[in-house]
Amino acid sequence: MSGRAARVARLADAAVELLAEGGMRGLTHRAVDARAGMPPGTTSAYLRTRQALIEAVVQRLADLDRADLAAHELPTAPPHAAAALGPDGLDQLAAGVADVLDRWLTTGRSRALARYACLLEAVHRPELRRILDHGTVLRVQARDLLARAGAPDPRRQGDQLVAFIDGLLFDRLVGAGALSAPPPGTPASREDLRAGVRTLLRAFTGA
């Protein structure tokens, strides 16, 4: 990572924490400078506009999410793409997704909250709608996975699978599920998430 890229990543990380704590109202160039421990004016020098700052945050979130998926070895890219995905593979996938979701509820909680803040901002600011493009990657991967698992309509069902899993995360993070689900970061939480994801996969594939 170049020096400039490293500084932008540091600024974006600071912005993520601010978004998680105070939402969009707390996101200013001056606040990012202070949170990142960098001289005043640094954020403005690298990310001149508020839109540029938000876009840097979204890109950083997408990069970190991809790293999480890769670290858990989810079968989302070649050389897995040509292989059929049987029941054992679905079980492995469900466990891997559960691990990632539990991580986003614990050590990645700030990132998850910041992601939702950015999405809500895009609703009111059409120029930021391209933020949604980062979600298409996961949908393409889900379509591929379901096609390999024998789903009858992988394109439609892949999009639905991502939506349902995102809803599961939202429910556990800020919805009523936060009141009744097992505490995040525990084996019980991961097992409960795994069971939910596995149920979805069975419903889509008939496994």
Short mmCIF file of C-alpha atoms in Angstrom, two decimals:
data_model
loop_
_atom_site.label_atom_id
_atom_site.label_comp_id
_atom_site.label_asym_id
_atom_site.label_seq_id
_atom_site.Cartn_x
_atom_site.Cartn_y
_atom_site.Cartn_z
CA MET A 1 0.00 0.00 0.00
CA SER A 2 1.41 3.38 -1.04
CA GLY A 3 1.86 6.22 1.41
CA ARG A 4 -1.18 8.05 0.06
CA ALA A 5 -3.33 4.92 0.09
CA ALA A 6 -2.27 4.17 3.67
CA ARG A 7 -3.24 7.68 4.79
CA VAL A 8 -6.62 7.50 3.06
CA ALA A 9 -7.25 4.10 4.68
CA ARG A 10 -6.36 5.56 8.09
CA LEU A 11 -8.73 8.48 7.52
CA ALA A 12 -11.48 6.15 6.32
CA ASP A 13 -11.05 3.95 9.41
CA ALA A 14 -11.43 7.01 11.61
CA ALA A 15 -14.55 8.04 9.67
CA VAL A 16 -16.03 4.58 10.16
CA GLU A 17 -15.69 4.90 13.93
CA LEU A 18 -17.31 8.34 13.86
CA LEU A 19 -20.22 7.06 11.79
CA ALA A 20 -20.73 4.15 14.16
CA GLU A 21 -20.79 6.46 17.17
CA GLY A 22 -22.79 9.42 15.90
CA GLY A 23 -24.13 8.71 12.44
CA MET A 24 -23.74 11.11 9.53
CA ARG A 25 -24.10 14.18 11.75
CA GLY A 26 -20.85 13.34 13.46
CA LEU A 27 -18.89 12.98 10.22
CA THR A 28 -16.87 16.11 9.49
CA HIS A 29 -13.40 16.60 8.05
CA ARG A 30 -12.22 18.17 11.31
CA ALA A 31 -13.60 15.28 13.37
CA VAL A 32 -11.87 12.75 11.12
CA ASP A 33 -8.57 14.59 11.51
CA ALA A 34 -8.90 14.46 15.29
CA ARG A 35 -9.97 10.81 15.44
CA ALA A 36 -7.16 9.75 13.10
CA GLY A 37 -4.63 11.73 15.15
CA MET A 38 -3.54 13.71 12.10
CA PRO A 39 -2.92 17.46 11.66
CA PRO A 40 -5.94 19.69 10.95
CA GLY A 41 -6.65 19.90 7.25
CA THR A 42 -5.31 16.44 6.43
CA THR A 43 -8.71 14.97 5.54
CA SER A 44 -9.56 17.95 3.35
CA ALA A 45 -6.25 17.60 1.56
CA TYR A 46 -6.88 13.98 0.63
CA LEU A 47 -10.69 13.93 0.47
CA ARG A 48 -11.77 17.44 -0.40
CA THR A 49 -15.55 17.04 -0.41
CA ARG A 50 -17.97 15.27 1.89
CA GLN A 51 -18.96 13.02 -0.99
CA ALA A 52 -15.32 12.02 -1.52
CA LEU A 53 -15.05 11.23 2.18
CA ILE A 54 -18.16 9.05 2.14
CA GLU A 55 -16.99 7.28 -1.01
CA ALA A 56 -13.63 6.56 0.63
CA VAL A 57 -15.48 5.07 3.61
CA VAL A 58 -17.59 2.86 1.36
CA GLN A 59 -14.54 1.65 -0.55
CA ARG A 60 -12.74 0.89 2.71
CA LEU A 61 -15.74 -1.05 4.01
CA ALA A 62 -15.91 -3.07 0.78
CA ASP A 63 -12.18 -3.87 0.96
CA LEU A 64 -12.38 -5.01 4.58
CA ASP A 65 -15.49 -7.09 3.92
CA ARG A 66 -13.76 -8.88 1.05
CA ALA A 67 -10.80 -9.58 3.32
CA ASP A 68 -13.12 -11.09 5.93
CA LEU A 69 -14.76 -13.36 3.35
CA ALA A 70 -11.38 -14.47 2.03
CA ALA A 71 -10.07 -15.12 5.55
CA HIS A 72 -12.97 -17.48 6.23
CA GLU A 73 -12.32 -19.28 2.94
CA LEU A 74 -15.88 -18.96 1.69
CA PRO A 75 -16.11 -20.55 -1.76
CA THR A 76 -16.90 -17.32 -3.62
CA ALA A 77 -14.35 -17.23 -6.42
CA PRO A 78 -12.28 -19.47 -8.72
CA PRO A 79 -10.99 -22.15 -8.53
CA HIS A 80 -14.21 -23.15 -6.74
CA ALA A 81 -16.46 -21.76 -9.46
CA ALA A 82 -16.54 -24.91 -11.60
CA ALA A 83 -17.19 -27.31 -8.74
CA ALA A 84 -20.62 -28.53 -7.69
CA LEU A 85 -21.68 -27.58 -4.18
CA GLY A 86 -23.21 -30.52 -2.35
CA PRO A 87 -24.74 -30.84 1.14
CA ASP A 88 -21.35 -30.86 2.87
CA GLY A 89 -20.36 -27.74 0.98
CA LEU A 90 -23.58 -26.03 2.02
CA ASP A 91 -22.91 -26.91 5.65
CA GLN A 92 -19.41 -25.47 5.35
CA LEU A 93 -20.78 -22.37 3.68
CA ALA A 94 -23.38 -21.85 6.41
CA ALA A 95 -20.70 -22.15 9.10
CA GLY A 96 -18.44 -19.74 7.27
CA VAL A 97 -21.18 -17.15 6.79
CA ALA A 98 -22.12 -17.48 10.47
CA ASP A 99 -18.52 -16.81 11.50
CA VAL A 100 -18.39 -13.70 9.31
CA LEU A 101 -21.72 -12.41 10.62
CA ASP A 102 -20.65 -12.96 14.22
CA ARG A 103 -17.45 -11.06 13.49
CA TRP A 104 -19.47 -8.16 12.06
CA LEU A 105 -21.52 -8.17 15.27
CA THR A 106 -18.43 -7.95 17.47
CA THR A 107 -15.04 -6.74 16.24
CA GLY A 108 -16.61 -5.49 13.00
CA ARG A 109 -19.62 -3.86 14.65
CA SER A 110 -18.49 -0.32 13.84
CA ARG A 111 -18.10 -1.25 10.20
CA ALA A 112 -21.60 -2.71 10.05
CA LEU A 113 -23.14 0.39 11.62
CA ALA A 114 -21.17 2.66 9.30
CA ARG A 115 -22.34 0.65 6.29
CA TYR A 116 -25.98 1.14 7.21
CA ALA A 117 -25.39 4.86 7.82
CA CYS A 118 -23.94 5.20 4.32
CA LEU A 119 -26.83 3.31 2.77
CA LEU A 120 -29.37 5.53 4.50
CA GLU A 121 -27.50 8.61 3.32
CA ALA A 122 -27.71 7.36 -0.26
CA VAL A 123 -31.51 7.26 0.00
CA HIS A 124 -31.59 11.04 0.39
CA ARG A 125 -28.62 11.89 -1.84
CA PRO A 126 -29.00 10.46 -5.36
CA GLU A 127 -25.37 11.28 -6.21
CA LEU A 128 -24.31 8.66 -3.69
CA ARG A 129 -26.48 5.89 -5.11
CA ARG A 130 -23.46 4.21 -6.63
CA ILE A 131 -22.66 3.14 -3.07
CA LEU A 132 -25.16 0.36 -3.72
CA ASP A 133 -22.95 -1.00 -6.50
CA HIS A 134 -20.64 -2.53 -3.89
CA GLY A 135 -23.45 -4.90 -2.91
CA THR A 136 -23.69 -6.38 -6.39
CA VAL A 137 -20.50 -8.39 -5.91
CA LEU A 138 -22.03 -10.42 -3.09
CA ARG A 139 -25.16 -11.02 -5.16
CA VAL A 140 -23.15 -12.33 -8.09
CA GLN A 141 -21.28 -14.66 -5.77
CA ALA A 142 -24.52 -15.87 -4.17
CA ARG A 143 -26.00 -16.61 -7.59
CA ASP A 144 -22.95 -18.69 -8.48
CA LEU A 145 -23.09 -20.61 -5.21
CA LEU A 146 -26.77 -21.43 -5.57
CA ALA A 147 -26.32 -22.43 -9.21
CA ARG A 148 -23.62 -24.89 -8.16
CA ALA A 149 -25.91 -26.17 -5.40
CA GLY A 150 -28.70 -26.92 -7.87
CA ALA A 151 -31.10 -24.08 -7.03
CA PRO A 152 -33.89 -23.82 -9.64
CA ASP A 153 -33.64 -20.03 -10.06
CA PRO A 154 -30.16 -19.02 -8.85
CA ARG A 155 -30.28 -15.45 -10.16
CA ARG A 156 -33.43 -14.47 -8.30
CA GLN A 157 -32.73 -16.66 -5.29
CA GLY A 158 -29.14 -15.44 -5.00
CA ASP A 159 -30.36 -11.87 -4.65
CA GLN A 160 -32.93 -12.99 -2.09
CA LEU A 161 -30.33 -14.95 -0.12
CA VAL A 162 -28.12 -11.87 0.25
CA ALA A 163 -31.13 -9.78 1.27
CA PHE A 164 -32.22 -12.31 3.89
CA ILE A 165 -28.72 -12.64 5.35
CA ASP A 166 -28.35 -8.86 5.45
CA GLY A 167 -31.70 -8.71 7.25
CA LEU A 168 -30.46 -11.27 9.75
CA LEU A 169 -27.42 -9.12 10.47
CA PHE A 170 -29.53 -5.96 10.80
CA ASP A 171 -31.95 -7.71 13.18
CA ARG A 172 -29.12 -8.88 15.44
CA LEU A 173 -27.31 -5.57 15.27
CA VAL A 174 -30.04 -2.96 15.82
CA GLY A 175 -33.37 -4.81 15.67
CA ALA A 176 -35.44 -6.83 18.09
CA GLY A 177 -33.13 -9.80 17.59
CA ALA A 178 -30.54 -7.98 19.68
CA LEU A 179 -32.81 -8.53 22.69
CA SER A 180 -33.32 -12.27 22.34
CA ALA A 181 -30.43 -13.73 20.35
CA PRO A 182 -27.40 -15.30 22.05
CA PRO A 183 -24.68 -12.78 22.92
CA PRO A 184 -22.46 -12.00 19.91
CA GLY A 185 -18.99 -13.49 20.04
CA THR A 186 -20.10 -16.71 21.73
CA PRO A 187 -20.34 -20.26 20.37
CA ALA A 188 -24.10 -20.06 20.91
CA SER A 189 -24.31 -16.98 18.69
CA ARG A 190 -22.35 -18.61 15.88
CA GLU A 191 -24.42 -21.79 16.11
CA ASP A 192 -27.68 -19.86 16.04
CA LEU A 193 -26.53 -17.89 13.00
CA ARG A 194 -25.29 -21.06 11.30
CA ALA A 195 -28.65 -22.74 11.81
CA GLY A 196 -30.46 -19.75 10.32
CA VAL A 197 -28.22 -19.56 7.26
CA ARG A 198 -28.40 -23.32 6.78
CA THR A 199 -32.20 -23.16 6.84
CA LEU A 200 -32.10 -20.51 4.10
CA LEU A 201 -29.75 -22.57 1.97
CA ARG A 202 -31.92 -25.65 2.34
CA ALA A 203 -35.01 -23.69 1.35
CA PHE A 204 -33.36 -22.32 -1.78
CA THR A 205 -31.74 -25.55 -2.90
CA GLY A 206 -34.18 -28.19 -1.66
CA ALA A 207 -31.28 -29.90 0.14
#
